[in-house]
């Protein structure tokens, strides 16, 4: 993950809530294999990336739901082309993204 994104995580001031979205597992070919992370604000503004495209769009929408409910979500993406409605892309693999409210306790981990 890029150094400037870590700086964003470390200096985040919590005046507005945000969700932290983290690629936590993958198999096969996926957009990014460096366990990327992304912060998503209530308005859908982002910092970082989890891979782009439809996968990222779906994660941004889930992040906004997580910010409303306060409950984390673990999202599974099939990108193998085996699913008739493969919305996340056709990279050839599978990915799991954890979406959770970004808190000071999480910030302390960085």
Tab-separated table of N, CA and C in Angstrom:
chain	number	residue	atom	x	y	z
A	1	UNK	N	0.848	-1.178	0.000
A	1	UNK	CA	0.000	0.000	0.000
A	1	UNK	C	0.891	1.238	0.000
A	2	UNK	N	0.392	2.284	-0.585
A	2	UNK	CA	1.197	3.484	-0.763
A	2	UNK	C	1.373	4.277	0.523
A	3	UNK	N	2.562	4.845	0.651
A	3	UNK	CA	2.929	5.581	1.854
A	3	UNK	C	1.978	6.741	2.139
A	4	UNK	N	1.546	7.461	1.104
A	4	UNK	CA	0.668	8.613	1.348
A	4	UNK	C	-0.695	8.181	1.883
A	5	UNK	N	-1.147	6.971	1.555
A	5	UNK	CA	-2.414	6.510	2.105
A	5	UNK	C	-2.285	6.212	3.593
A	6	UNK	N	-1.150	5.628	4.000
A	6	UNK	CA	-0.918	5.423	5.430
A	6	UNK	C	-0.943	6.748	6.179
A	7	UNK	N	-0.368	7.772	5.567
A	7	UNK	CA	-0.399	9.093	6.198
A	7	UNK	C	-1.836	9.585	6.353
A	8	UNK	N	-2.681	9.303	5.370
A	8	UNK	CA	-4.099	9.673	5.460
A	8	UNK	C	-4.761	8.960	6.630
A	9	UNK	N	-4.471	7.669	6.793
A	9	UNK	CA	-5.049	6.911	7.906
A	9	UNK	C	-4.583	7.448	9.252
A	10	UNK	N	-3.296	7.730	9.352
A	10	UNK	CA	-2.710	8.177	10.615
A	10	UNK	C	-3.195	9.578	11.002
A	11	UNK	N	-3.396	10.433	10.011
A	11	UNK	CA	-3.777	11.817	10.311
A	11	UNK	C	-5.283	12.066	10.250
A	12	UNK	N	-6.083	11.037	9.996
A	12	UNK	CA	-7.529	11.209	9.897
A	12	UNK	C	-8.070	11.823	11.174
A	13	UNK	N	-8.912	12.865	11.046
A	13	UNK	CA	-9.327	13.626	12.238
A	13	UNK	C	-10.708	13.271	12.776
A	14	UNK	N	-11.449	12.391	12.138
A	14	UNK	CA	-12.730	11.881	12.626
A	14	UNK	C	-13.811	12.945	12.770
A	15	UNK	N	-13.685	14.099	12.085
A	15	UNK	CA	-14.769	15.079	12.117
A	15	UNK	C	-15.979	14.570	11.336
A	16	UNK	N	-15.743	13.734	10.347
A	16	UNK	CA	-16.796	13.069	9.593
A	16	UNK	C	-16.523	11.570	9.643
A	17	UNK	N	-17.560	10.753	9.798
A	17	UNK	CA	-17.321	9.304	9.855
A	17	UNK	C	-16.835	8.765	8.508
A	18	UNK	N	-16.092	7.675	8.574
A	18	UNK	CA	-15.603	7.014	7.370
A	18	UNK	C	-15.580	5.510	7.610
A	19	UNK	N	-15.621	4.773	6.519
A	19	UNK	CA	-15.509	3.321	6.585
A	19	UNK	C	-14.161	2.923	6.010
A	20	UNK	N	-13.529	1.945	6.635
A	20	UNK	CA	-12.281	1.386	6.134
A	20	UNK	C	-12.617	0.107	5.391
A	21	UNK	N	-12.191	0.021	4.148
A	21	UNK	CA	-12.462	-1.127	3.295
A	21	UNK	C	-11.124	-1.794	2.986
A	22	UNK	N	-10.996	-3.074	3.334
A	22	UNK	CA	-9.710	-3.761	3.217
A	22	UNK	C	-9.866	-5.075	2.475
A	23	UNK	N	-9.050	-5.285	1.447
A	23	UNK	CA	-8.990	-6.590	0.806
A	23	UNK	C	-8.332	-7.531	1.808
A	24	UNK	N	-9.058	-8.553	2.255
A	24	UNK	CA	-8.540	-9.423	3.308
A	24	UNK	C	-8.186	-10.819	2.810
A	25	UNK	N	-8.679	-11.196	1.620
A	25	UNK	CA	-8.349	-12.509	1.065
A	25	UNK	C	-8.591	-12.478	-0.433
A	26	UNK	N	-7.826	-13.270	-1.154
A	26	UNK	CA	-8.059	-13.406	-2.592
A	26	UNK	C	-7.484	-14.731	-3.059
A	27	UNK	N	-8.018	-15.208	-4.168
A	27	UNK	CA	-7.504	-16.407	-4.830
A	27	UNK	C	-7.499	-16.116	-6.316
A	28	UNK	N	-6.445	-16.500	-6.977
A	28	UNK	CA	-6.360	-16.312	-8.418
A	28	UNK	C	-6.076	-14.868	-8.781
A	29	UNK	N	-6.477	-14.521	-9.983
A	29	UNK	CA	-6.216	-13.188	-10.510
A	29	UNK	C	-7.267	-12.195	-10.029
A	30	UNK	N	-6.816	-11.123	-9.384
A	30	UNK	CA	-7.687	-10.048	-8.893
A	30	UNK	C	-7.037	-8.710	-9.253
A	31	UNK	N	-7.802	-7.613	-9.189
A	31	UNK	CA	-7.235	-6.319	-9.593
A	31	UNK	C	-5.959	-5.919	-8.849
A	32	UNK	N	-5.908	-6.182	-7.543
A	32	UNK	CA	-4.709	-5.835	-6.759
A	32	UNK	C	-4.434	-6.950	-5.770
A	33	UNK	N	-3.152	-7.274	-5.610
A	33	UNK	CA	-2.761	-8.356	-4.708
A	33	UNK	C	-1.917	-7.858	-3.540
A	34	UNK	N	-1.894	-6.568	-3.313
A	34	UNK	CA	-1.074	-6.015	-2.235
A	34	UNK	C	-1.917	-5.655	-1.012
A	35	UNK	N	-3.049	-6.334	-0.850
A	35	UNK	CA	-3.973	-6.101	0.262
A	35	UNK	C	-4.279	-4.616	0.427
A	36	UNK	N	-4.833	-4.008	-0.631
A	36	UNK	CA	-5.108	-2.572	-0.606
A	36	UNK	C	-6.227	-2.211	0.361
A	37	UNK	N	-6.272	-0.927	0.692
A	37	UNK	CA	-7.315	-0.383	1.566
A	37	UNK	C	-7.851	0.907	0.969
A	38	UNK	N	-9.062	1.255	1.409
A	38	UNK	CA	-9.697	2.480	0.943
A	38	UNK	C	-10.558	3.030	2.077
A	39	UNK	N	-10.528	4.344	2.266
A	39	UNK	CA	-11.448	5.019	3.173
A	39	UNK	C	-12.588	5.575	2.345
A	40	UNK	N	-13.806	5.439	2.861
A	40	UNK	CA	-14.990	5.962	2.178
A	40	UNK	C	-15.773	6.818	3.159
A	41	UNK	N	-16.066	8.060	2.765
A	41	UNK	CA	-16.863	8.962	3.584
A	41	UNK	C	-18.347	8.800	3.307
A	42	UNK	N	-19.173	9.450	4.111
A	42	UNK	CA	-20.628	9.360	3.969
A	42	UNK	C	-21.115	9.800	2.599
A	43	UNK	N	-20.455	10.759	2.009
A	43	UNK	CA	-20.879	11.279	0.708
A	43	UNK	C	-20.324	10.449	-0.445
A	44	UNK	N	-19.590	9.374	-0.130
A	44	UNK	CA	-19.012	8.540	-1.165
A	44	UNK	C	-17.625	8.964	-1.590
A	45	UNK	N	-17.082	9.998	-0.938
A	45	UNK	CA	-15.712	10.415	-1.233
A	45	UNK	C	-14.744	9.330	-0.770
A	46	UNK	N	-13.650	9.151	-1.500
A	46	UNK	CA	-12.732	8.061	-1.200
A	46	UNK	C	-11.287	8.528	-1.124
A	47	UNK	N	-10.500	7.744	-0.421
A	47	UNK	CA	-9.035	7.859	-0.411
A	47	UNK	C	-8.522	6.431	-0.496
A	48	UNK	N	-7.582	6.184	-1.376
A	48	UNK	CA	-7.088	4.833	-1.588
A	48	UNK	C	-7.950	4.100	-2.606
A	49	UNK	N	-7.726	2.797	-2.715
A	49	UNK	CA	-8.472	1.973	-3.666
A	49	UNK	C	-8.436	0.517	-3.226
A	50	UNK	N	-9.449	-0.234	-3.629
A	50	UNK	CA	-9.423	-1.685	-3.424
A	50	UNK	C	-9.368	-2.415	-4.756
A	51	UNK	N	-9.161	-1.686	-5.834
A	51	UNK	CA	-8.979	-2.339	-7.114
A	51	UNK	C	-9.707	-1.711	-8.281
A	52	UNK	N	-10.635	-0.821	-8.028
A	52	UNK	CA	-11.318	-0.117	-9.102
A	52	UNK	C	-12.505	-0.859	-9.678
A	53	UNK	N	-13.074	-0.262	-10.697
A	53	UNK	CA	-14.165	-0.860	-11.443
A	53	UNK	C	-15.414	-1.139	-10.629
A	54	UNK	N	-16.149	-2.136	-11.074
A	54	UNK	CA	-17.416	-2.505	-10.436
A	54	UNK	C	-17.206	-2.988	-9.007
A	55	UNK	N	-16.111	-3.695	-8.745
A	55	UNK	CA	-15.808	-4.145	-7.388
A	55	UNK	C	-15.748	-2.942	-6.446
A	56	UNK	N	-15.005	-1.929	-6.844
A	56	UNK	CA	-14.861	-0.745	-5.988
A	56	UNK	C	-16.188	-0.005	-5.828
A	57	UNK	N	-16.956	0.090	-6.888
A	57	UNK	CA	-18.267	0.734	-6.820
A	57	UNK	C	-19.167	0.029	-5.800
A	58	UNK	N	-19.160	-1.295	-5.840
A	58	UNK	CA	-19.966	-2.080	-4.895
A	58	UNK	C	-19.477	-1.869	-3.468
A	59	UNK	N	-18.167	-1.816	-3.276
A	59	UNK	CA	-17.588	-1.604	-1.942
A	59	UNK	C	-17.963	-0.216	-1.417
A	60	UNK	N	-17.929	0.798	-2.266
A	60	UNK	CA	-18.302	2.160	-1.843
A	60	UNK	C	-19.754	2.190	-1.373
A	61	UNK	N	-20.636	1.534	-2.103
A	61	UNK	CA	-22.047	1.483	-1.690
A	61	UNK	C	-22.212	0.734	-0.371
A	62	UNK	N	-21.488	-0.368	-0.206
A	62	UNK	CA	-21.553	-1.121	1.057
A	62	UNK	C	-21.011	-0.287	2.205
A	63	UNK	N	-19.968	0.500	1.945
A	63	UNK	CA	-19.391	1.353	2.991
A	63	UNK	C	-20.406	2.362	3.496
A	64	UNK	N	-21.183	2.909	2.603
A	64	UNK	CA	-22.201	3.876	3.025
A	64	UNK	C	-23.271	3.208	3.889
A	65	UNK	N	-23.594	1.961	3.574
A	65	UNK	CA	-24.532	1.210	4.413
A	65	UNK	C	-23.934	0.931	5.781
A	66	UNK	N	-22.669	0.530	5.805
A	66	UNK	CA	-21.987	0.250	7.070
A	66	UNK	C	-21.942	1.509	7.939
A	67	UNK	N	-21.735	2.660	7.330
A	67	UNK	CA	-21.720	3.911	8.095
A	67	UNK	C	-23.089	4.209	8.704
A	68	UNK	N	-24.148	3.795	8.043
A	68	UNK	CA	-25.493	4.010	8.580
A	68	UNK	C	-25.830	3.027	9.690
A	69	UNK	N	-25.441	1.758	9.515
A	69	UNK	CA	-25.831	0.716	10.468
A	69	UNK	C	-24.812	0.505	11.577
A	70	UNK	N	-23.544	0.817	11.300
A	70	UNK	CA	-22.489	0.550	12.269
A	70	UNK	C	-22.042	-0.901	12.299
A	71	UNK	N	-22.631	-1.741	11.444
A	71	UNK	CA	-22.288	-3.169	11.414
A	71	UNK	C	-21.327	-3.454	10.256
A	72	UNK	N	-20.200	-4.110	10.540
A	72	UNK	CA	-19.255	-4.433	9.467
A	72	UNK	C	-19.853	-5.448	8.494
A	73	UNK	N	-19.326	-5.442	7.281
A	73	UNK	CA	-19.745	-6.403	6.261
A	73	UNK	C	-18.514	-7.036	5.640
A	74	UNK	N	-18.614	-8.326	5.342
A	74	UNK	CA	-17.580	-9.045	4.619
A	74	UNK	C	-18.161	-9.385	3.250
A	75	UNK	N	-17.601	-8.783	2.212
A	75	UNK	CA	-18.124	-8.929	0.856
A	75	UNK	C	-17.294	-9.938	0.079
A	76	UNK	N	-17.970	-10.815	-0.639
A	76	UNK	CA	-17.302	-11.825	-1.459
A	76	UNK	C	-17.544	-11.512	-2.931
A	77	UNK	N	-16.481	-11.495	-3.712
A	77	UNK	CA	-16.583	-11.189	-5.133
A	77	UNK	C	-16.070	-12.352	-5.973
A	78	UNK	N	-16.908	-12.829	-6.874
A	78	UNK	CA	-16.545	-13.857	-7.854
A	78	UNK	C	-16.175	-13.147	-9.137
A	79	UNK	N	-14.959	-13.310	-9.577
A	79	UNK	CA	-14.516	-12.686	-10.827
A	79	UNK	C	-13.999	-13.741	-11.797
A	80	UNK	N	-14.584	-14.936	-11.698
A	80	UNK	CA	-14.124	-16.067	-12.493
A	80	UNK	C	-14.832	-16.168	-13.836
A	81	UNK	N	-15.945	-15.482	-13.979
A	81	UNK	CA	-16.721	-15.606	-15.200
A	81	UNK	C	-17.676	-16.776	-15.152
A	82	UNK	N	-17.657	-17.546	-14.052
A	82	UNK	CA	-18.550	-18.688	-13.910
A	82	UNK	C	-19.962	-18.265	-13.525
A	83	UNK	N	-20.089	-17.094	-12.942
A	83	UNK	CA	-21.388	-16.585	-12.537
A	83	UNK	C	-22.008	-15.816	-13.697
A	84	UNK	N	-23.280	-16.063	-14.020
A	84	UNK	CA	-23.893	-15.367	-15.154
A	84	UNK	C	-23.976	-13.859	-14.993
A	85	UNK	N	-24.018	-13.379	-13.750
A	85	UNK	CA	-24.107	-11.931	-13.511
A	85	UNK	C	-22.836	-11.412	-12.847
A	86	UNK	N	-21.695	-11.867	-13.300
A	86	UNK	CA	-20.401	-11.503	-12.714
A	86	UNK	C	-20.204	-10.000	-12.775
A	87	UNK	N	-20.720	-9.308	-11.760
A	87	UNK	CA	-20.682	-7.845	-11.742
A	87	UNK	C	-19.323	-7.287	-11.344
A	88	UNK	N	-18.531	-8.050	-10.623
A	88	UNK	CA	-17.278	-7.512	-10.098
A	88	UNK	C	-16.164	-7.499	-11.128
A	89	UNK	N	-16.353	-8.147	-12.248
A	89	UNK	CA	-15.320	-8.184	-13.274
A	89	UNK	C	-14.985	-9.609	-13.636
A	90	UNK	N	-14.069	-9.765	-14.568
A	90	UNK	CA	-13.688	-11.093	-15.050
A	90	UNK	C	-12.187	-11.300	-14.962
A	91	UNK	N	-11.613	-10.974	-13.828
A	91	UNK	CA	-10.165	-11.105	-13.647
A	91	UNK	C	-9.737	-12.566	-13.578
A	92	UNK	N	-10.639	-13.426	-13.139
A	92	UNK	CA	-10.331	-14.844	-13.035
A	92	UNK	C	-10.260	-15.369	-11.622
A	93	UNK	N	-10.349	-14.519	-10.613
A	93	UNK	CA	-10.212	-14.964	-9.234
A	93	UNK	C	-11.395	-14.597	-8.358
A	94	UNK	N	-11.177	-14.709	-7.079
A	94	UNK	CA	-12.170	-14.318	-6.082
A	94	UNK	C	-11.505	-13.389	-5.075
A	95	UNK	N	-12.315	-12.534	-4.458
A	95	UNK	CA	-11.780	-11.582	-3.472
A	95	UNK	C	-12.772	-11.404	-2.340
A	96	UNK	N	-12.240	-11.111	-1.155
A	96	UNK	CA	-13.074	-10.781	0.003
A	96	UNK	C	-12.621	-9.423	0.527
A	97	UNK	N	-13.590	-8.539	0.739
A	97	UNK	CA	-13.305	-7.193	1.229
A	97	UNK	C	-14.076	-6.975	2.528
A	98	UNK	N	-13.367	-6.607	3.578
A	98	UNK	CA	-13.985	-6.256	4.858
A	98	UNK	C	-14.257	-4.764	4.865
A	99	UNK	N	-15.504	-4.409	5.196
A	99	UNK	CA	-15.907	-3.003	5.290
A	99	UNK	C	-16.336	-2.760	6.731
A	100	UNK	N	-15.675	-1.808	7.400
A	100	UNK	CA	-15.973	-1.531	8.808
A	100	UNK	C	-15.841	-0.037	9.073
A	101	UNK	N	-16.513	0.418	10.108
A	101	UNK	CA	-16.402	1.821	10.484
A	101	UNK	C	-14.969	2.078	10.952
A	102	UNK	N	-14.360	3.143	10.410
A	102	UNK	CA	-13.001	3.507	10.803
A	102	UNK	C	-13.070	4.238	12.130
A	103	UNK	N	-12.411	3.697	13.133
A	103	UNK	CA	-12.468	4.234	14.492
A	103	UNK	C	-11.058	4.612	14.957
A	104	UNK	N	-10.967	5.390	16.036
A	104	UNK	CA	-9.638	5.673	16.596
A	104	UNK	C	-8.874	4.417	16.975
A	105	UNK	N	-9.582	3.378	17.426
A	105	UNK	CA	-8.905	2.115	17.776
A	105	UNK	C	-8.267	1.481	16.543
A	106	UNK	N	-8.954	1.510	15.421
A	106	UNK	CA	-8.360	1.018	14.176
A	106	UNK	C	-7.193	1.892	13.749
A	107	UNK	N	-7.358	3.191	13.915
A	107	UNK	CA	-6.301	4.126	13.524
A	107	UNK	C	-5.010	3.819	14.285
A	108	UNK	N	-5.130	3.447	15.542
A	108	UNK	CA	-3.964	3.135	16.370
A	108	UNK	C	-3.146	1.970	15.810
A	109	UNK	N	-3.751	1.119	14.999
A	109	UNK	CA	-3.043	-0.027	14.424
A	109	UNK	C	-2.056	0.405	13.338
A	110	UNK	N	-2.236	1.632	12.816
A	110	UNK	CA	-1.372	2.107	11.755
A	110	UNK	C	-0.282	2.991	12.304
